[in-house]
JSON list of C-alpha atoms (C1' of nucleotides) in Angstrom, two decimals:
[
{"chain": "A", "resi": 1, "resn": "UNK", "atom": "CA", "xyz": [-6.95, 7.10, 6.40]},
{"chain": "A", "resi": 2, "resn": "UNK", "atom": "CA", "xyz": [-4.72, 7.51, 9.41]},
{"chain": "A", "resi": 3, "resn": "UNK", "atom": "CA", "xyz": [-1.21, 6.22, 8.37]},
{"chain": "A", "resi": 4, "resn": "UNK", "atom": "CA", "xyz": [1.86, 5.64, 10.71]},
{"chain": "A", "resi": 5, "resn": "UNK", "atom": "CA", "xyz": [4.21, 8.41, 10.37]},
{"chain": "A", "resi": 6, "resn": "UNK", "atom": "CA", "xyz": [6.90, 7.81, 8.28]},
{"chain": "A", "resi": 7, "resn": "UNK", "atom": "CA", "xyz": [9.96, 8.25, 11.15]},
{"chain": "A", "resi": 8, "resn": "UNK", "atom": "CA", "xyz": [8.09, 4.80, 12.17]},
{"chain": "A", "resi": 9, "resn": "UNK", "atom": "CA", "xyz": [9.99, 3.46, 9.58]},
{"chain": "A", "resi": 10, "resn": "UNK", "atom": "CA", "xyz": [13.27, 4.75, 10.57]},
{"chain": "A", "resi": 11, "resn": "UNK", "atom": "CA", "xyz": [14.12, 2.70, 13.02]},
{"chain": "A", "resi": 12, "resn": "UNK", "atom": "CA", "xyz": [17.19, 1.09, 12.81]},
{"chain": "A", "resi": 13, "resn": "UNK", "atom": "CA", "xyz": [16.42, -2.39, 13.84]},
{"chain": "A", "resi": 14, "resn": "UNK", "atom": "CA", "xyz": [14.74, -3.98, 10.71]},
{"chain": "A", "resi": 15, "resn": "UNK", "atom": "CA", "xyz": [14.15, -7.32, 12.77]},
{"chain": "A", "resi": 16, "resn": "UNK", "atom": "CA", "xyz": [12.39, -5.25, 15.50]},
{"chain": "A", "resi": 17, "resn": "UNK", "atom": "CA", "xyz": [10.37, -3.73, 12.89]},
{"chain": "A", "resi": 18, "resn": "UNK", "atom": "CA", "xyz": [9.32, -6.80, 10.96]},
{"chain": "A", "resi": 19, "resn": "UNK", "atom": "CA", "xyz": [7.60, -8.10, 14.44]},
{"chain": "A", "resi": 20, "resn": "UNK", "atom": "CA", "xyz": [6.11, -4.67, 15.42]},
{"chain": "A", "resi": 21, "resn": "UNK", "atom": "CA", "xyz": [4.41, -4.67, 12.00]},
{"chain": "A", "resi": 22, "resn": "UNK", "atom": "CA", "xyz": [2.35, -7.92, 12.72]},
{"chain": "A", "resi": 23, "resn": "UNK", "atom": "CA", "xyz": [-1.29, -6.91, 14.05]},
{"chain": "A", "resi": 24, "resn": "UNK", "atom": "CA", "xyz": [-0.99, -3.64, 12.07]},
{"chain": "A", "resi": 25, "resn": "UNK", "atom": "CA", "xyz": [-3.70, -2.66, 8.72]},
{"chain": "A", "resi": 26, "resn": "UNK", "atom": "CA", "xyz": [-2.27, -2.84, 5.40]},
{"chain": "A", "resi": 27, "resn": "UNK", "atom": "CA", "xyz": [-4.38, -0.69, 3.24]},
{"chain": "A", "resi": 28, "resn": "UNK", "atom": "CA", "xyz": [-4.63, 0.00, -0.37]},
{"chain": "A", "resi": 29, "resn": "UNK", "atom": "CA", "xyz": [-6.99, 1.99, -2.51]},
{"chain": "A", "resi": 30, "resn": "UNK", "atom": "CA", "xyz": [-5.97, 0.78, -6.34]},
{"chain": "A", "resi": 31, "resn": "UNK", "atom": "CA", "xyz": [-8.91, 1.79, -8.77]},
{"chain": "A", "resi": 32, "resn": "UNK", "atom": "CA", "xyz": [-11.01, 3.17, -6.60]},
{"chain": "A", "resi": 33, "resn": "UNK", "atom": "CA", "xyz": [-11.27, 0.53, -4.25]},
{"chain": "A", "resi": 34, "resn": "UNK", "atom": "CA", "xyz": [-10.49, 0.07, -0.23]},
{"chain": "A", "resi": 35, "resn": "UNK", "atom": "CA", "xyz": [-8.85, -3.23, 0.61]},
{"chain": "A", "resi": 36, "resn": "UNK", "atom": "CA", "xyz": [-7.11, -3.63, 3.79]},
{"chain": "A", "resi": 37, "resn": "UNK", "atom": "CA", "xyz": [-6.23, -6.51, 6.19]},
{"chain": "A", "resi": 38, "resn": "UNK", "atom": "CA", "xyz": [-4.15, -7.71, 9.23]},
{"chain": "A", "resi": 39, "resn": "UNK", "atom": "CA", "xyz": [-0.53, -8.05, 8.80]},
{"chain": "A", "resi": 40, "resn": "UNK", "atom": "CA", "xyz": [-0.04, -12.16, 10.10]},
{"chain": "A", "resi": 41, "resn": "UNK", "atom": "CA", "xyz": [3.70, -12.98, 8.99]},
{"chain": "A", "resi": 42, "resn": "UNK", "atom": "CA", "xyz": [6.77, -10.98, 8.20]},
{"chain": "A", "resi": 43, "resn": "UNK", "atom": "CA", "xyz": [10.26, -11.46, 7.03]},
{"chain": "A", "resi": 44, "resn": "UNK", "atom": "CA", "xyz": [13.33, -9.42, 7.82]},
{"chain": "A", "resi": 45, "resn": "UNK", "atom": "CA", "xyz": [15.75, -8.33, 5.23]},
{"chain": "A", "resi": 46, "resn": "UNK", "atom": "CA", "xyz": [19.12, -6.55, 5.92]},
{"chain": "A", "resi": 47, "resn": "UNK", "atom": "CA", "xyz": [21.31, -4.84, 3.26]},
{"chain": "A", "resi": 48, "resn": "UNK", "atom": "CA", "xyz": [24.54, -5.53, 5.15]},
{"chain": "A", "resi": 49, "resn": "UNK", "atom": "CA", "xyz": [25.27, -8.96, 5.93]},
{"chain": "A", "resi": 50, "resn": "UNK", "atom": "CA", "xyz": [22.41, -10.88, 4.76]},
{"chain": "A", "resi": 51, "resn": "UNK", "atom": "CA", "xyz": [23.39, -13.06, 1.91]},
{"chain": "A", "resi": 52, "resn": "UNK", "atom": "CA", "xyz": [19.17, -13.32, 0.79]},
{"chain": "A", "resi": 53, "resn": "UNK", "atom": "CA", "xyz": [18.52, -9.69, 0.86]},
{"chain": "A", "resi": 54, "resn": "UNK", "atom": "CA", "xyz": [19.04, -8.42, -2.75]},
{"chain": "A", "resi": 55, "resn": "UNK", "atom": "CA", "xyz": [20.26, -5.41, -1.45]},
{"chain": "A", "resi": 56, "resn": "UNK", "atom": "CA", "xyz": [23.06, -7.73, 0.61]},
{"chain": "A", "resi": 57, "resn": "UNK", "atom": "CA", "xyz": [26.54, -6.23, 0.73]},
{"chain": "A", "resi": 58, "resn": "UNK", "atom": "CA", "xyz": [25.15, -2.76, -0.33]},
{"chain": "A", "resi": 59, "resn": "UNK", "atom": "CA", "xyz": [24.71, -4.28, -3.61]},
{"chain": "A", "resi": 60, "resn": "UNK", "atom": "CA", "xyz": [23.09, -1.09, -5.68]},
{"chain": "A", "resi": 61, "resn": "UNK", "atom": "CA", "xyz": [21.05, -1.21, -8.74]},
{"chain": "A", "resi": 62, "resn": "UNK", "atom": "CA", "xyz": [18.16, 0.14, -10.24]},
{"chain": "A", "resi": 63, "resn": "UNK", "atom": "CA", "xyz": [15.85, -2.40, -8.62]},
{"chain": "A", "resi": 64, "resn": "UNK", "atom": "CA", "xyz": [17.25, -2.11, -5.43]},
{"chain": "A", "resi": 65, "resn": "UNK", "atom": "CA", "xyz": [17.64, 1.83, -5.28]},
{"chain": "A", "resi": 66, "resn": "UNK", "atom": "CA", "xyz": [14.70, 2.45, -3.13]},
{"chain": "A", "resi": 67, "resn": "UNK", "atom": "CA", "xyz": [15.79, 0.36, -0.67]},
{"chain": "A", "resi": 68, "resn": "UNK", "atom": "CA", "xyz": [18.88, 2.77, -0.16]},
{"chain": "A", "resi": 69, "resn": "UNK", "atom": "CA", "xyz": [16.68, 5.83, 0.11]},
{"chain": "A", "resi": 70, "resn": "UNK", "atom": "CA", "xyz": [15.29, 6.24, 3.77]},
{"chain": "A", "resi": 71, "resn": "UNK", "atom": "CA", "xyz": [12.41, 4.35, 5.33]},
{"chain": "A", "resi": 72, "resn": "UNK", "atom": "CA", "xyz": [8.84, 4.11, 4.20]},
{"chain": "A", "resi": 73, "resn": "UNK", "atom": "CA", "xyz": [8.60, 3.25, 1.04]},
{"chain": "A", "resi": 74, "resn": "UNK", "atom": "CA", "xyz": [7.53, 0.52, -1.17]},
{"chain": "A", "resi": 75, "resn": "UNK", "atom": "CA", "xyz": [9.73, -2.12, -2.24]},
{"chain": "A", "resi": 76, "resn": "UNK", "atom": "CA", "xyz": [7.41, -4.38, -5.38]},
{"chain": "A", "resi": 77, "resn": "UNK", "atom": "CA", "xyz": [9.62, -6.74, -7.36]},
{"chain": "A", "resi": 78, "resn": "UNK", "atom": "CA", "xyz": [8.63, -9.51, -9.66]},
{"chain": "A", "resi": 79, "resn": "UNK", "atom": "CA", "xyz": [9.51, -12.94, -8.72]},
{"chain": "A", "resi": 80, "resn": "UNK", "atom": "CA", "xyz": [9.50, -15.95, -10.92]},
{"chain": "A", "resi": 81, "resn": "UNK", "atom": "CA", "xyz": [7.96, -14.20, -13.76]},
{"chain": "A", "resi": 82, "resn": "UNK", "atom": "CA", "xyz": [4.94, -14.39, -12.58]},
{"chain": "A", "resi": 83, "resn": "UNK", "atom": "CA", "xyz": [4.18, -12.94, -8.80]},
{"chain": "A", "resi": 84, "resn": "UNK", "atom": "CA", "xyz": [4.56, -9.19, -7.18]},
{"chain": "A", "resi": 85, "resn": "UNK", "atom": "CA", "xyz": [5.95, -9.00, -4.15]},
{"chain": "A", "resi": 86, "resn": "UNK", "atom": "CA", "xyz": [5.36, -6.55, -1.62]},
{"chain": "A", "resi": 87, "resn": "UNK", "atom": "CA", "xyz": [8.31, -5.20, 0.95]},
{"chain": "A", "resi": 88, "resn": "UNK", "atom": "CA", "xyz": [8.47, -2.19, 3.33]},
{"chain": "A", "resi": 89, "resn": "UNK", "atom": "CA", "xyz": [11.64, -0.06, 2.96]},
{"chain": "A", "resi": 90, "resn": "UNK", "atom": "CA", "xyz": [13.04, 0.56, 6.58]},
{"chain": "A", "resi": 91, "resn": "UNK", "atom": "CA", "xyz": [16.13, 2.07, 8.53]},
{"chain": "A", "resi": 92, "resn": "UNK", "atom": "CA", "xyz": [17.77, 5.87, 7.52]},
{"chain": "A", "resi": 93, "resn": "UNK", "atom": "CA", "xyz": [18.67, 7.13, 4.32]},
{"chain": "A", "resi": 94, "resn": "UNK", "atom": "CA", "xyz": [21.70, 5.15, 3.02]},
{"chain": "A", "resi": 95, "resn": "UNK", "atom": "CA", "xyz": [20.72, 1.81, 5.11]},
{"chain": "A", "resi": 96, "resn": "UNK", "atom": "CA", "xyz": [19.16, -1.07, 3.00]},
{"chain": "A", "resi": 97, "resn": "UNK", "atom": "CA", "xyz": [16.54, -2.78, 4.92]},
{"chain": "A", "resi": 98, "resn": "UNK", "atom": "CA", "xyz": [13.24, -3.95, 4.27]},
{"chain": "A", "resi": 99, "resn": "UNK", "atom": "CA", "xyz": [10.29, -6.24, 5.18]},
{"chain": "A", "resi": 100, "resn": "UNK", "atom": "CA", "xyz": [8.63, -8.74, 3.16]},
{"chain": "A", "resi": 101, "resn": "UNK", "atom": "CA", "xyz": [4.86, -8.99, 4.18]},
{"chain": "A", "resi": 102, "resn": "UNK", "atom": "CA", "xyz": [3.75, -12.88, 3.41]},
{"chain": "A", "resi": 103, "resn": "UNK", "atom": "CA", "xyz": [0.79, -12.97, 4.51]},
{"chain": "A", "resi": 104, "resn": "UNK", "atom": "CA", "xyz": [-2.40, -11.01, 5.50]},
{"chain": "A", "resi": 105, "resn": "UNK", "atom": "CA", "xyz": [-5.77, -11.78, 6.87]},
{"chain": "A", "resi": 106, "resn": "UNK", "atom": "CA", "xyz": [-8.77, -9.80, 4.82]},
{"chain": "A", "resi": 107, "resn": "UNK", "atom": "CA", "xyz": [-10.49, -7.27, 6.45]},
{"chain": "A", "resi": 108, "resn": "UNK", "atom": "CA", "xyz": [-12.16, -4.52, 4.27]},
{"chain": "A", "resi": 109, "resn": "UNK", "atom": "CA", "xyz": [-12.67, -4.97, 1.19]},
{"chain": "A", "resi": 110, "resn": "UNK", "atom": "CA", "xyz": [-13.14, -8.96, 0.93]},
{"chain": "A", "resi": 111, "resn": "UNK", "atom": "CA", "xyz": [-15.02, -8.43, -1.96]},
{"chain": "A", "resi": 112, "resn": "UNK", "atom": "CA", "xyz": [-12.66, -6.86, -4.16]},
{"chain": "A", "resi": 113, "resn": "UNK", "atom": "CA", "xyz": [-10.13, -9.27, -2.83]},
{"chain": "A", "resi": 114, "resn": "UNK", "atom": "CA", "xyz": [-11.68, -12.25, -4.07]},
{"chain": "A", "resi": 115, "resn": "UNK", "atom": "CA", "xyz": [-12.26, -10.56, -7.36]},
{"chain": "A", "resi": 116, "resn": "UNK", "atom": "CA", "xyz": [-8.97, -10.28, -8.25]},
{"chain": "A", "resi": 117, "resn": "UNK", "atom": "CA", "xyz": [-7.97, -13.46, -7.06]},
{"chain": "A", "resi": 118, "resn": "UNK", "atom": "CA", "xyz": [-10.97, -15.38, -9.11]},
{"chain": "A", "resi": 119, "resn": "UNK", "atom": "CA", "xyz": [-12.12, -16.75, -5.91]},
{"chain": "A", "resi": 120, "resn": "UNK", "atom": "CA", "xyz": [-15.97, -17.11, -4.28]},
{"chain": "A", "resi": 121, "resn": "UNK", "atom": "CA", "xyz": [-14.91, -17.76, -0.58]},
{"chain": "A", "resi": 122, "resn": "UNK", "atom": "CA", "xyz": [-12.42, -15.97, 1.90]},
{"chain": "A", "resi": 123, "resn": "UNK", "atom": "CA", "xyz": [-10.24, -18.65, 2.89]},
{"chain": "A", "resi": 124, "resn": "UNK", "atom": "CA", "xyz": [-6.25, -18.58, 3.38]},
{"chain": "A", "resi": 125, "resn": "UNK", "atom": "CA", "xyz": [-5.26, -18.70, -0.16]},
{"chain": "A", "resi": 126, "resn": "UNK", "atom": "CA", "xyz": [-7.17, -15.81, -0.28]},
{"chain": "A", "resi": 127, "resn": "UNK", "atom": "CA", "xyz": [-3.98, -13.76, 1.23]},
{"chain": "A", "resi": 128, "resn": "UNK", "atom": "CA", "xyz": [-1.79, -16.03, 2.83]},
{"chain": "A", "resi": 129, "resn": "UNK", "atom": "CA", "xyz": [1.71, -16.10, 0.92]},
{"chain": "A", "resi": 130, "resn": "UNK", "atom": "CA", "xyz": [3.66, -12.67, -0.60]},
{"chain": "A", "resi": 131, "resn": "UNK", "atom": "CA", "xyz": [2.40, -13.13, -3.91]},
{"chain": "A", "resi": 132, "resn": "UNK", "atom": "CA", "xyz": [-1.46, -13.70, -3.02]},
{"chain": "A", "resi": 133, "resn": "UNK", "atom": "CA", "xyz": [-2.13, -11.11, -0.86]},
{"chain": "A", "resi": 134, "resn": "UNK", "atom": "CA", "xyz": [-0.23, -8.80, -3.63]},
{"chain": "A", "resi": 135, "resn": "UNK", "atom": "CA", "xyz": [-2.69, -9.88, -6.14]},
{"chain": "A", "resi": 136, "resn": "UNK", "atom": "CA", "xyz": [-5.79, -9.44, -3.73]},
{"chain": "A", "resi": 137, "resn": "UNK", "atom": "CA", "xyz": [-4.57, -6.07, -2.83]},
{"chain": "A", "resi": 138, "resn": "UNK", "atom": "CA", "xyz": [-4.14, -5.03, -6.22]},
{"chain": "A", "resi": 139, "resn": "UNK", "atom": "CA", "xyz": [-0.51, -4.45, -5.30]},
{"chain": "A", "resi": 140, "resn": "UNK", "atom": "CA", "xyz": [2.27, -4.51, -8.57]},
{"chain": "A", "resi": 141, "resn": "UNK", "atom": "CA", "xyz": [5.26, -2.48, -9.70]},
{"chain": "A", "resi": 142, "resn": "UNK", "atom": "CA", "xyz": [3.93, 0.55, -10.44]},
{"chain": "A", "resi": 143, "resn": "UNK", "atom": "CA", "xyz": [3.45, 1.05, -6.43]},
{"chain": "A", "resi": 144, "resn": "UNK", "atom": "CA", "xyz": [7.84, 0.43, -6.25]},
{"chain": "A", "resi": 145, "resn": "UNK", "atom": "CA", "xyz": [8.81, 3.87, -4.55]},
{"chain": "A", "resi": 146, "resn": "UNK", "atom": "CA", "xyz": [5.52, 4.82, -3.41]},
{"chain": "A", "resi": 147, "resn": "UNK", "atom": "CA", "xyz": [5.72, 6.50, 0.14]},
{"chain": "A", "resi": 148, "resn": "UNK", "atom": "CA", "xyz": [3.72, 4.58, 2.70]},
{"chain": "A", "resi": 149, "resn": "UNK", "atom": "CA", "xyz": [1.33, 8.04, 3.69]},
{"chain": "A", "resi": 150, "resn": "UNK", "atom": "CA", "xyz": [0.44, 7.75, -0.39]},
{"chain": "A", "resi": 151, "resn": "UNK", "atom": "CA", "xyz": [-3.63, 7.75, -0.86]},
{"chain": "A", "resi": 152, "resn": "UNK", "atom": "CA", "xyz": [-2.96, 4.08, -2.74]},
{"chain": "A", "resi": 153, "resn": "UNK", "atom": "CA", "xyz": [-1.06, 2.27, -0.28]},
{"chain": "A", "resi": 154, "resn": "UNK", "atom": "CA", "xyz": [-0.47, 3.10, 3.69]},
{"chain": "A", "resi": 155, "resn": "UNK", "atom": "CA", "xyz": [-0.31, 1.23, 6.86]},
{"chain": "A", "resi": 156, "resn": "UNK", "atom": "CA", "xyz": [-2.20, 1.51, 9.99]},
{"chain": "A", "resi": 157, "resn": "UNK", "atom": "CA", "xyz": [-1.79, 1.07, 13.66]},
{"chain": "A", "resi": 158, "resn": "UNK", "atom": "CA", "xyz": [-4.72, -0.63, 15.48]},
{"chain": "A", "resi": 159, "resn": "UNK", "atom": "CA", "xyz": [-5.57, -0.87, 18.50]},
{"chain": "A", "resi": 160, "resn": "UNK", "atom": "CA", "xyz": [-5.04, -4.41, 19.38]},
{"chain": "A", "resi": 161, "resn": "UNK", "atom": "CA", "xyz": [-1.99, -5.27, 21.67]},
{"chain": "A", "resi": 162, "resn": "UNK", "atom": "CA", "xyz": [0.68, -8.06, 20.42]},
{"chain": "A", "resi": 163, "resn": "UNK", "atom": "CA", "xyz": [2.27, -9.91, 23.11]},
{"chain": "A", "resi": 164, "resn": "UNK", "atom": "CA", "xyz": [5.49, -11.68, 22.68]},
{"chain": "A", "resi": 165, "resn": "UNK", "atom": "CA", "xyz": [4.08, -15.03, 22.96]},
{"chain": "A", "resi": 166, "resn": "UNK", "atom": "CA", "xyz": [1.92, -14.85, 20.33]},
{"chain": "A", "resi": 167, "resn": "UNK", "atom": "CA", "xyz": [4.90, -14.63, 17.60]},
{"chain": "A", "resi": 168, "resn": "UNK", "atom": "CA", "xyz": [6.43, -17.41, 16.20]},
{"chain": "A", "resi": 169, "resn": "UNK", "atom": "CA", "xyz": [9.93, -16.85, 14.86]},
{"chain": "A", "resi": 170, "resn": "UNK", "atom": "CA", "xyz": [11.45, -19.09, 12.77]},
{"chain": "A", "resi": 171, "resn": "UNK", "atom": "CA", "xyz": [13.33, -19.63, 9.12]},
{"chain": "A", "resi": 172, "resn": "UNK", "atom": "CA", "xyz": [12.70, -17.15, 6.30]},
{"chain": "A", "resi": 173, "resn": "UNK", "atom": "CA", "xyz": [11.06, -19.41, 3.24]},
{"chain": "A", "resi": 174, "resn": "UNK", "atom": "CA", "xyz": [12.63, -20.16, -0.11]},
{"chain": "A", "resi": 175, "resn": "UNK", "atom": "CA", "xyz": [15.99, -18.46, 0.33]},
{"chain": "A", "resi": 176, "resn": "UNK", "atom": "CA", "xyz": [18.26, -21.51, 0.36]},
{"chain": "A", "resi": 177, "resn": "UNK", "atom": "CA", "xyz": [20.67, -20.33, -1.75]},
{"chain": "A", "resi": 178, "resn": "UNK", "atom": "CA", "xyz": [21.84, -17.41, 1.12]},
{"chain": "A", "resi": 179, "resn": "UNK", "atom": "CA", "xyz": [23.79, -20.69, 2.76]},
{"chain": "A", "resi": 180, "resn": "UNK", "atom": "CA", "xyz": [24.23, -19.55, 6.15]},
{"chain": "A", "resi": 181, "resn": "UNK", "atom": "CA", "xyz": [22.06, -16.68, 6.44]},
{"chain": "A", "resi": 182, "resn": "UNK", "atom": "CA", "xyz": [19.14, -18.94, 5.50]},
{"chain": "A", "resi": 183, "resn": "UNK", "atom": "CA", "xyz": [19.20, -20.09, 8.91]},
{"chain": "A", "resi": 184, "resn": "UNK", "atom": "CA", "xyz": [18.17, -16.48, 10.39]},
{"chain": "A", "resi": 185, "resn": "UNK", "atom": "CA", "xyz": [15.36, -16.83, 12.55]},
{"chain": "A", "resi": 186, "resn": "UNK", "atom": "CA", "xyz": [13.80, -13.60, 10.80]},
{"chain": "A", "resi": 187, "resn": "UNK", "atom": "CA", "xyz": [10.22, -14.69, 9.84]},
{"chain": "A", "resi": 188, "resn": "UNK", "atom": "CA", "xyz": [7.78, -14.26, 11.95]},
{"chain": "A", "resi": 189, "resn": "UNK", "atom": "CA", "xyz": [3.83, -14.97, 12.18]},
{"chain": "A", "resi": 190, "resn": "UNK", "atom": "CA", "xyz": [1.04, -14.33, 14.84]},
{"chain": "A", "resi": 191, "resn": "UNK", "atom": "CA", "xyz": [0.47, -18.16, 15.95]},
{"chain": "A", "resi": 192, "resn": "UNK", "atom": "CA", "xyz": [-3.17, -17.67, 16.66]},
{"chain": "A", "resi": 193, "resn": "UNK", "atom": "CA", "xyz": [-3.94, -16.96, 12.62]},
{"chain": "A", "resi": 194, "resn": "UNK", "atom": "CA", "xyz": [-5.22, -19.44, 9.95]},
{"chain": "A", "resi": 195, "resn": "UNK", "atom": "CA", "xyz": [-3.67, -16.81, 7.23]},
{"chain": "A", "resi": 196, "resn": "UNK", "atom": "CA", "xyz": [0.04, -17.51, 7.13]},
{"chain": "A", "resi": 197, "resn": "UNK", "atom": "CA", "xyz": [2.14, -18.83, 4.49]},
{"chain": "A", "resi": 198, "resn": "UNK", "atom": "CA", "xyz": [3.38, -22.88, 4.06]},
{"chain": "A", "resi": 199, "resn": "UNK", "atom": "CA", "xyz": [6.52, -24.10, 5.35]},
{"chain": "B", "resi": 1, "resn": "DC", "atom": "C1'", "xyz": [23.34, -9.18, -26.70]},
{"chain": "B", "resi": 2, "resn": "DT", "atom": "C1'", "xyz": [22.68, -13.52, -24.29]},
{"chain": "B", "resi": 3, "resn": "DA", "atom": "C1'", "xyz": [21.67, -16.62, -20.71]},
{"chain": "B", "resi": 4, "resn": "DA", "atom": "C1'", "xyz": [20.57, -18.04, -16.07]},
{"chain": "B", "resi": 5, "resn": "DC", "atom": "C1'", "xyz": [17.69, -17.57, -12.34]},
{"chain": "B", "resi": 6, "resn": "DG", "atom": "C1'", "xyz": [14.46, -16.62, -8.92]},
{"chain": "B", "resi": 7, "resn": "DA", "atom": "C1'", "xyz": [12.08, -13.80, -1.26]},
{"chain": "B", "resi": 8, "resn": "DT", "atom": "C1'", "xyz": [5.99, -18.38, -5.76]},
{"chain": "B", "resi": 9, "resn": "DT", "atom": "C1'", "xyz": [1.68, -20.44, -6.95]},
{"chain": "B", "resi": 10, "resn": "DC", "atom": "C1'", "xyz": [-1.33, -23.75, -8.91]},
{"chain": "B", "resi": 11, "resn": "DG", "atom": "C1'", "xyz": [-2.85, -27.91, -10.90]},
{"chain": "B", "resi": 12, "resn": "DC", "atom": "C1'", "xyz": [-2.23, -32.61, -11.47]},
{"chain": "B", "resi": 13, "resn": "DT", "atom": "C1'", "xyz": [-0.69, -37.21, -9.64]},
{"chain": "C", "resi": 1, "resn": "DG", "atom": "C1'", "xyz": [4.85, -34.30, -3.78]},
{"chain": "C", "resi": 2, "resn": "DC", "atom": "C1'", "xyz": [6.30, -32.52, -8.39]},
{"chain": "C", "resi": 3, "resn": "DG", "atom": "C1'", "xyz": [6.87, -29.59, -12.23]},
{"chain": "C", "resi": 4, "resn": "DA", "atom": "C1'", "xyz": [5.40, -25.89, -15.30]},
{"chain": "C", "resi": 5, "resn": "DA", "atom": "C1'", "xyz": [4.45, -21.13, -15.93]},
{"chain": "C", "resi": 6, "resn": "DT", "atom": "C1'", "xyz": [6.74, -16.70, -17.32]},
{"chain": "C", "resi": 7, "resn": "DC", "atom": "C1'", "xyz": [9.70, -12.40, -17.63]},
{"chain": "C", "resi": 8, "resn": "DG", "atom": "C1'", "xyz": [12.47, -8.68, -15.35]},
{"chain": "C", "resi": 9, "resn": "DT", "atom": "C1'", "xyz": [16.94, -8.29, -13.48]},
{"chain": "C", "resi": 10, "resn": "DT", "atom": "C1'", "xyz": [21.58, -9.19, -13.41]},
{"chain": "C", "resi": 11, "resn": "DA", "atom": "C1'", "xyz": [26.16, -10.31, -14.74]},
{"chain": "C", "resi": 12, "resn": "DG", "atom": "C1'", "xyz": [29.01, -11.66, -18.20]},
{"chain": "C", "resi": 13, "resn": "DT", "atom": "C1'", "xyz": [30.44, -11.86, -23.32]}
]
DNA sequence: CTAACGATTCGCT
DNA sequence: GCGAATCGTTAGT
């Protein structure tokens, strides 16, 4: 376990963040068991001025407190009912921001993954959407507030070397009802990956 | 207390 | 492509 320091997640620049993150190793260890894999697709969220963050306008409530306290934490709501979704907190304490991870492609723990996810074969809807790669992860609400140096969820660095053209950007998904701010190009996804999310 | 609504996924057509 | 599933959060009575 060799987890990015948490003043990683200070930076200020939650857009910046949300690409830097792609290529790096999520990593949980829920029950016992190791399950990690390469972030592939992002979206950026910002508390101020971003009519789909549900922090937007420094709007504070009990689900969105830990996106107020500083960088580094993690952000798991329910959505629909149904799905947990996973989001790093980012920027200083005070400053709502946070990244929703979409999509992931399996590396350790493949086994386990498709276990949870009542699957025989690693393909994309193994881990590719927010609420999938939550499931195969084992990720769910109890993690909200976890720090990201916790021994059940952390994120690594690796080794490999992102250059700018192999992002996308484009449209976040499924946040219509932000009007104008739905047309922020603040998802982005490593275009040489099978395991990224629908449009 | 009540009601409306999702930062989605899956199965069926 | 379409619609159901399913419940915590939120705002309003």
């Amino acid at each position: 376990m060799n987890p990015l320091p948490l003043s990683y997640y200070q930076h200020p620049d939650v857009v910046h963040l949300a690409k830097d993150l792609l290529g790096k190793i999520l990593c949980t260890q829920i029950d016992g068991k190791l399950t990690t894999g390469i972030i592939t697709e992002t979206e950026a969220y910002c508390g101020r001025n971003d009519k789909a963050c549900h922090a937007n306008n420094n709007k504070r409530t009990a689900r969105t407190e830990i996106m107020f306290q500083q960088g580094g934490h993690a952000y798991v709501y329910l959505c629909y009912g149904i799905h947990n979704l996973f989001n790093i907190t980012t920027n200083v304490d005070g400053l709502a921001d946070a990244i929703l991870i979409r999509a992931i492609e399996p590396f350790k723990g493949i086994e386990t993954m498709l276990d949870r996810r009542g699957k025989v074969k690693p393909d994309k809807t193994l881990t590719a959407g927010p609420g999938c790669l939550s499931k195969a992860l084992g990720i769910d609400r109890r993690l909200y507030g976890s720090p990201l140096n916790s021994p059940f969820i952390w994120i690594e660095d690796s080794d490999r070397t992102i250059m700018a053209s192999e992002i996308t950007t484009t449209t976040r998904i499924g946040v219509e009802y932000a009007e104008e701010d739905a047309l922020l190009p603040w998802r982005f996804y490593l275009n040489s990956s099978t395991y990224v999310s629908k449009r």
